[in-house]
PDB file of C-alpha atoms in Angstrom:
ATOM      1  CA  UNK A   1      11.639  10.135 -14.766  1.00  0.00           C
ATOM      2  CA  UNK A   2       9.132   8.661 -12.353  1.00  0.00           C
ATOM      3  CA  UNK A   3       5.494   9.663 -12.667  1.00  0.00           C
ATOM      4  CA  UNK A   4       2.502   8.832 -10.532  1.00  0.00           C
ATOM      5  CA  UNK A   5      -0.811   8.743 -12.340  1.00  0.00           C
ATOM      6  CA  UNK A   6      -4.263   7.776 -11.211  1.00  0.00           C
ATOM      7  CA  UNK A   7      -5.215   4.203 -12.084  1.00  0.00           C
ATOM      8  CA  UNK A   8      -8.590   2.960 -13.241  1.00  0.00           C
ATOM      9  CA  UNK A   9     -10.461  -0.225 -14.081  1.00  0.00           C
ATOM     10  CA  UNK A  10      -8.268  -0.663 -17.169  1.00  0.00           C
ATOM     11  CA  UNK A  11      -5.254  -1.057 -14.854  1.00  0.00           C
ATOM     12  CA  UNK A  12      -6.514  -4.007 -12.787  1.00  0.00           C
ATOM     13  CA  UNK A  13      -4.278  -6.506 -14.622  1.00  0.00           C
ATOM     14  CA  UNK A  14      -1.212  -4.273 -14.112  1.00  0.00           C
ATOM     15  CA  UNK A  15      -1.949  -4.021 -10.373  1.00  0.00           C
ATOM     16  CA  UNK A  16      -2.404  -7.800 -10.172  1.00  0.00           C
ATOM     17  CA  UNK A  17       0.883  -8.411 -12.017  1.00  0.00           C
ATOM     18  CA  UNK A  18       2.748  -6.157  -9.569  1.00  0.00           C
ATOM     19  CA  UNK A  19       1.108  -7.845  -6.565  1.00  0.00           C
ATOM     20  CA  UNK A  20       1.894 -11.320  -7.860  1.00  0.00           C
ATOM     21  CA  UNK A  21       5.584 -10.349  -8.040  1.00  0.00           C
ATOM     22  CA  UNK A  22       5.871  -8.309  -4.827  1.00  0.00           C
ATOM     23  CA  UNK A  23       3.712 -10.241  -2.355  1.00  0.00           C
ATOM     24  CA  UNK A  24       5.559 -13.591  -2.425  1.00  0.00           C
ATOM     25  CA  UNK A  25       8.838 -11.731  -1.879  1.00  0.00           C
ATOM     26  CA  UNK A  26       7.467  -9.337   0.770  1.00  0.00           C
ATOM     27  CA  UNK A  27       5.361 -11.838   2.701  1.00  0.00           C
ATOM     28  CA  UNK A  28       6.710 -15.251   1.653  1.00  0.00           C
ATOM     29  CA  UNK A  29       8.690 -15.717   4.857  1.00  0.00           C
ATOM     30  CA  UNK A  30       6.080 -14.037   7.077  1.00  0.00           C
ATOM     31  CA  UNK A  31       2.815 -15.710   5.990  1.00  0.00           C
ATOM     32  CA  UNK A  32       1.916 -19.261   5.062  1.00  0.00           C
ATOM     33  CA  UNK A  33       1.328 -19.906   1.368  1.00  0.00           C
ATOM     34  CA  UNK A  34      -2.338 -20.548   2.201  1.00  0.00           C
ATOM     35  CA  UNK A  35      -2.751 -17.194   3.965  1.00  0.00           C
ATOM     36  CA  UNK A  36      -0.892 -15.417   1.174  1.00  0.00           C
ATOM     37  CA  UNK A  37      -3.221 -16.894  -1.460  1.00  0.00           C
ATOM     38  CA  UNK A  38      -6.291 -16.188   0.682  1.00  0.00           C
ATOM     39  CA  UNK A  39      -5.324 -12.528   1.092  1.00  0.00           C
ATOM     40  CA  UNK A  40      -4.378 -12.077  -2.573  1.00  0.00           C
ATOM     41  CA  UNK A  41      -7.784 -13.364  -3.606  1.00  0.00           C
ATOM     42  CA  UNK A  42      -9.593 -11.332  -0.940  1.00  0.00           C
ATOM     43  CA  UNK A  43      -7.879  -8.035  -1.802  1.00  0.00           C
ATOM     44  CA  UNK A  44      -6.749  -8.303  -5.418  1.00  0.00           C
ATOM     45  CA  UNK A  45      -9.278 -10.453  -7.259  1.00  0.00           C
ATOM     46  CA  UNK A  46     -10.975  -8.840 -10.242  1.00  0.00           C
ATOM     47  CA  UNK A  47     -14.122  -8.454  -8.133  1.00  0.00           C
ATOM     48  CA  UNK A  48     -12.362  -6.871  -5.148  1.00  0.00           C
ATOM     49  CA  UNK A  49     -10.425  -4.364  -7.258  1.00  0.00           C
ATOM     50  CA  UNK A  50     -13.485  -3.506  -9.346  1.00  0.00           C
ATOM     51  CA  UNK A  51     -15.391  -2.752  -6.128  1.00  0.00           C
ATOM     52  CA  UNK A  52     -12.554  -0.478  -4.945  1.00  0.00           C
ATOM     53  CA  UNK A  53     -12.628   1.473  -8.193  1.00  0.00           C
ATOM     54  CA  UNK A  54     -16.401   1.857  -8.045  1.00  0.00           C
ATOM     55  CA  UNK A  55     -16.646   3.024  -4.424  1.00  0.00           C
ATOM     56  CA  UNK A  56     -13.838   5.588  -4.998  1.00  0.00           C
ATOM     57  CA  UNK A  57     -13.020   5.722  -1.282  1.00  0.00           C
ATOM     58  CA  UNK A  58      -9.514   4.529  -2.024  1.00  0.00           C
ATOM     59  CA  UNK A  59      -7.620   6.090  -4.930  1.00  0.00           C
ATOM     60  CA  UNK A  60      -5.125   3.973  -6.839  1.00  0.00           C
ATOM     61  CA  UNK A  61      -2.074   5.371  -8.607  1.00  0.00           C
ATOM     62  CA  UNK A  62       0.461   3.644 -10.829  1.00  0.00           C
ATOM     63  CA  UNK A  63       4.133   4.425 -10.406  1.00  0.00           C
ATOM     64  CA  UNK A  64       5.767   4.497 -13.829  1.00  0.00           C
ATOM     65  CA  UNK A  65       9.294   5.101 -15.098  1.00  0.00           C
ATOM     66  CA  UNK A  66       8.919   6.075 -18.760  1.00  0.00           C
ATOM     67  CA  UNK A  67       6.826   3.096 -19.999  1.00  0.00           C
ATOM     68  CA  UNK A  68       7.675   0.630 -17.224  1.00  0.00           C
ATOM     69  CA  UNK A  69       5.255   0.033 -14.351  1.00  0.00           C
ATOM     70  CA  UNK A  70       7.284   0.025 -11.137  1.00  0.00           C
ATOM     71  CA  UNK A  71       4.498  -0.261  -8.580  1.00  0.00           C
ATOM     72  CA  UNK A  72       1.278   1.187  -7.276  1.00  0.00           C
ATOM     73  CA  UNK A  73      -0.264   2.869  -4.275  1.00  0.00           C
ATOM     74  CA  UNK A  74      -3.752   2.944  -2.810  1.00  0.00           C
ATOM     75  CA  UNK A  75      -4.549   5.954  -0.621  1.00  0.00           C
ATOM     76  CA  UNK A  76      -7.591   7.454   1.086  1.00  0.00           C
ATOM     77  CA  UNK A  77      -7.851  11.109   2.016  1.00  0.00           C
ATOM     78  CA  UNK A  78      -9.798  12.212   5.093  1.00  0.00           C
ATOM     79  CA  UNK A  79      -9.447   8.722   6.541  1.00  0.00           C
ATOM     80  CA  UNK A  80     -12.153   8.053   9.143  1.00  0.00           C
ATOM     81  CA  UNK A  81     -13.275  11.677   8.799  1.00  0.00           C
ATOM     82  CA  UNK A  82      -9.946  13.013  10.074  1.00  0.00           C
ATOM     83  CA  UNK A  83      -7.321  15.160   8.362  1.00  0.00           C
ATOM     84  CA  UNK A  84      -5.211  12.081   7.626  1.00  0.00           C
ATOM     85  CA  UNK A  85      -4.265  10.449   4.346  1.00  0.00           C
ATOM     86  CA  UNK A  86      -4.184   6.688   4.775  1.00  0.00           C
ATOM     87  CA  UNK A  87      -1.738   4.661   2.707  1.00  0.00           C
ATOM     88  CA  UNK A  88      -3.623   1.394   2.282  1.00  0.00           C
ATOM     89  CA  UNK A  89      -1.278  -0.039  -0.323  1.00  0.00           C
ATOM     90  CA  UNK A  90       2.245   0.723  -1.454  1.00  0.00           C
ATOM     91  CA  UNK A  91       4.080  -1.875  -3.509  1.00  0.00           C
ATOM     92  CA  UNK A  92       7.197  -1.413  -5.611  1.00  0.00           C
ATOM     93  CA  UNK A  93       8.876  -4.087  -7.710  1.00  0.00           C
ATOM     94  CA  UNK A  94      11.876  -5.637  -5.924  1.00  0.00           C
ATOM     95  CA  UNK A  95      14.397  -4.301  -8.455  1.00  0.00           C
ATOM     96  CA  UNK A  96      13.403  -0.723  -7.581  1.00  0.00           C
ATOM     97  CA  UNK A  97      14.203  -1.062  -3.893  1.00  0.00           C
ATOM     98  CA  UNK A  98      17.231   0.754  -2.540  1.00  0.00           C
ATOM     99  CA  UNK A  99      17.203   3.310  -5.375  1.00  0.00           C
ATOM    100  CA  UNK A 100      15.316   6.112  -3.616  1.00  0.00           C
ATOM    101  CA  UNK A 101      12.066   5.414  -5.460  1.00  0.00           C
ATOM    102  CA  UNK A 102      10.132   4.563  -2.297  1.00  0.00           C
ATOM    103  CA  UNK A 103      11.165   7.871  -0.758  1.00  0.00           C
ATOM    104  CA  UNK A 104      10.076   9.737  -3.901  1.00  0.00           C
ATOM    105  CA  UNK A 105       6.723   7.948  -3.833  1.00  0.00           C
ATOM    106  CA  UNK A 106       6.170   8.931  -0.188  1.00  0.00           C
ATOM    107  CA  UNK A 107       7.038  12.539  -1.095  1.00  0.00           C
ATOM    108  CA  UNK A 108       4.399  12.448  -3.861  1.00  0.00           C
ATOM    109  CA  UNK A 109       1.852  11.009  -1.424  1.00  0.00           C
ATOM    110  CA  UNK A 110       2.696  13.850   0.971  1.00  0.00           C
ATOM    111  CA  UNK A 111       1.982  16.392  -1.793  1.00  0.00           C
ATOM    112  CA  UNK A 112      -1.364  14.742  -2.564  1.00  0.00           C
ATOM    113  CA  UNK A 113      -2.164  14.651   1.148  1.00  0.00           C
ATOM    114  CA  UNK A 114      -1.404  18.341   1.619  1.00  0.00           C
ATOM    115  CA  UNK A 115      -3.516  19.220  -1.450  1.00  0.00           C
ATOM    116  CA  UNK A 116      -6.359  17.368   0.281  1.00  0.00           C
ATOM    117  CA  UNK A 117      -5.851  19.212   3.582  1.00  0.00           C
ATOM    118  CA  UNK A 118      -4.276  16.304   5.469  1.00  0.00           C
ATOM    119  CA  UNK A 119      -1.936  16.954   8.362  1.00  0.00           C
ATOM    120  CA  UNK A 120      -0.638  13.385   8.673  1.00  0.00           C
ATOM    121  CA  UNK A 121      -0.007  10.154   6.813  1.00  0.00           C
ATOM    122  CA  UNK A 122      -1.038   6.822   8.305  1.00  0.00           C
ATOM    123  CA  UNK A 123      -0.369   3.205   7.349  1.00  0.00           C
ATOM    124  CA  UNK A 124      -0.247  -0.314   8.721  1.00  0.00           C
ATOM    125  CA  UNK A 125       2.831  -2.479   8.279  1.00  0.00           C
ATOM    126  CA  UNK A 126       3.235  -6.118   9.228  1.00  0.00           C
ATOM    127  CA  UNK A 127       5.308  -6.273  12.399  1.00  0.00           C
ATOM    128  CA  UNK A 128       7.786  -8.611  10.680  1.00  0.00           C
ATOM    129  CA  UNK A 129       8.029  -6.708   7.371  1.00  0.00           C
ATOM    130  CA  UNK A 130      11.514  -5.451   6.524  1.00  0.00           C
ATOM    131  CA  UNK A 131       9.919  -2.179   5.271  1.00  0.00           C
ATOM    132  CA  UNK A 132       9.417  -1.169   8.916  1.00  0.00           C
ATOM    133  CA  UNK A 133      12.927   0.287   9.060  1.00  0.00           C
ATOM    134  CA  UNK A 134      12.364   2.235   5.836  1.00  0.00           C
ATOM    135  CA  UNK A 135       9.227   3.869   7.236  1.00  0.00           C
ATOM    136  CA  UNK A 136      10.964   4.792  10.463  1.00  0.00           C
ATOM    137  CA  UNK A 137      13.929   6.247   8.558  1.00  0.00           C
ATOM    138  CA  UNK A 138      11.642   8.616   6.614  1.00  0.00           C
ATOM    139  CA  UNK A 139       9.789   9.885   9.675  1.00  0.00           C
ATOM    140  CA  UNK A 140       6.972   7.449  10.451  1.00  0.00           C
ATOM    141  CA  UNK A 141       6.460   6.497  14.093  1.00  0.00           C
ATOM    142  CA  UNK A 142       4.720   3.477  15.562  1.00  0.00           C
ATOM    143  CA  UNK A 143       1.548   4.654  17.290  1.00  0.00           C
ATOM    144  CA  UNK A 144      -0.222   1.334  17.870  1.00  0.00           C
ATOM    145  CA  UNK A 145       0.027  -2.424  17.537  1.00  0.00           C
ATOM    146  CA  UNK A 146      -3.012  -4.268  16.169  1.00  0.00           C
ATOM    147  CA  UNK A 147      -4.116  -7.807  15.404  1.00  0.00           C
ATOM    148  CA  UNK A 148      -6.749  -7.886  12.670  1.00  0.00           C
ATOM    149  CA  UNK A 149      -8.812 -11.002  12.032  1.00  0.00           C
ATOM    150  CA  UNK A 150      -9.345 -11.304   8.280  1.00  0.00           C
ATOM    151  CA  UNK A 151     -11.339 -14.507   8.151  1.00  0.00           C
ATOM    152  CA  UNK A 152     -10.524 -18.167   7.567  1.00  0.00           C
ATOM    153  CA  UNK A 153      -8.655 -18.172  10.911  1.00  0.00           C
ATOM    154  CA  UNK A 154      -6.014 -15.737   9.626  1.00  0.00           C
ATOM    155  CA  UNK A 155      -4.618 -12.759  11.481  1.00  0.00           C
ATOM    156  CA  UNK A 156      -2.769  -9.643  10.342  1.00  0.00           C
ATOM    157  CA  UNK A 157      -0.212  -8.608  12.973  1.00  0.00           C
ATOM    158  CA  UNK A 158       0.525  -4.961  12.233  1.00  0.00           C
ATOM    159  CA  UNK A 159       1.991  -1.790  13.562  1.00  0.00           C
ATOM    160  CA  UNK A 160       0.005   1.372  12.904  1.00  0.00           C
ATOM    161  CA  UNK A 161       2.417   4.096  11.864  1.00  0.00           C
ATOM    162  CA  UNK A 162       1.949   7.838  11.386  1.00  0.00           C
ATOM    163  CA  UNK A 163       3.949  10.706   9.993  1.00  0.00           C
ATOM    164  CA  UNK A 164       3.023  14.308  10.706  1.00  0.00           C
ATOM    165  CA  UNK A 165       3.087  16.656   7.719  1.00  0.00           C
TER     166      UNK A 165
END
């Protein structure tokens, strides 16, 4: 049985372990090793995650099957003051993919979004990420294409996707 429970400072190492497994597989063929390491440090260092937990803008949840951590999400309700829940992060271990877990996680995010008066979900996905097809299959639509400079000469090339609730 899969559960989603709010994460806290005590879960930083778990989040980092999941990221260190999922990111090289997800982005290894899309980003250079240097950009991958730069982004991991920028987003998932102890300092960066601690700051996220303290500012409480973005809520983190662990995805657990009995006692096994399968992944995590980072979401923000009322994103940019609108009735949208933003999925900033959604990472599942590779062995979970293709088993319907991602769909269940999105359904749980939808419930949280509706509880927080959101009428839509929003996320960015790298334009070359194989997850693009998954998002489209479950009702997300591409609404924009963005290039985001993240420093050190690196660029994130994303689609902005939305799903109406």
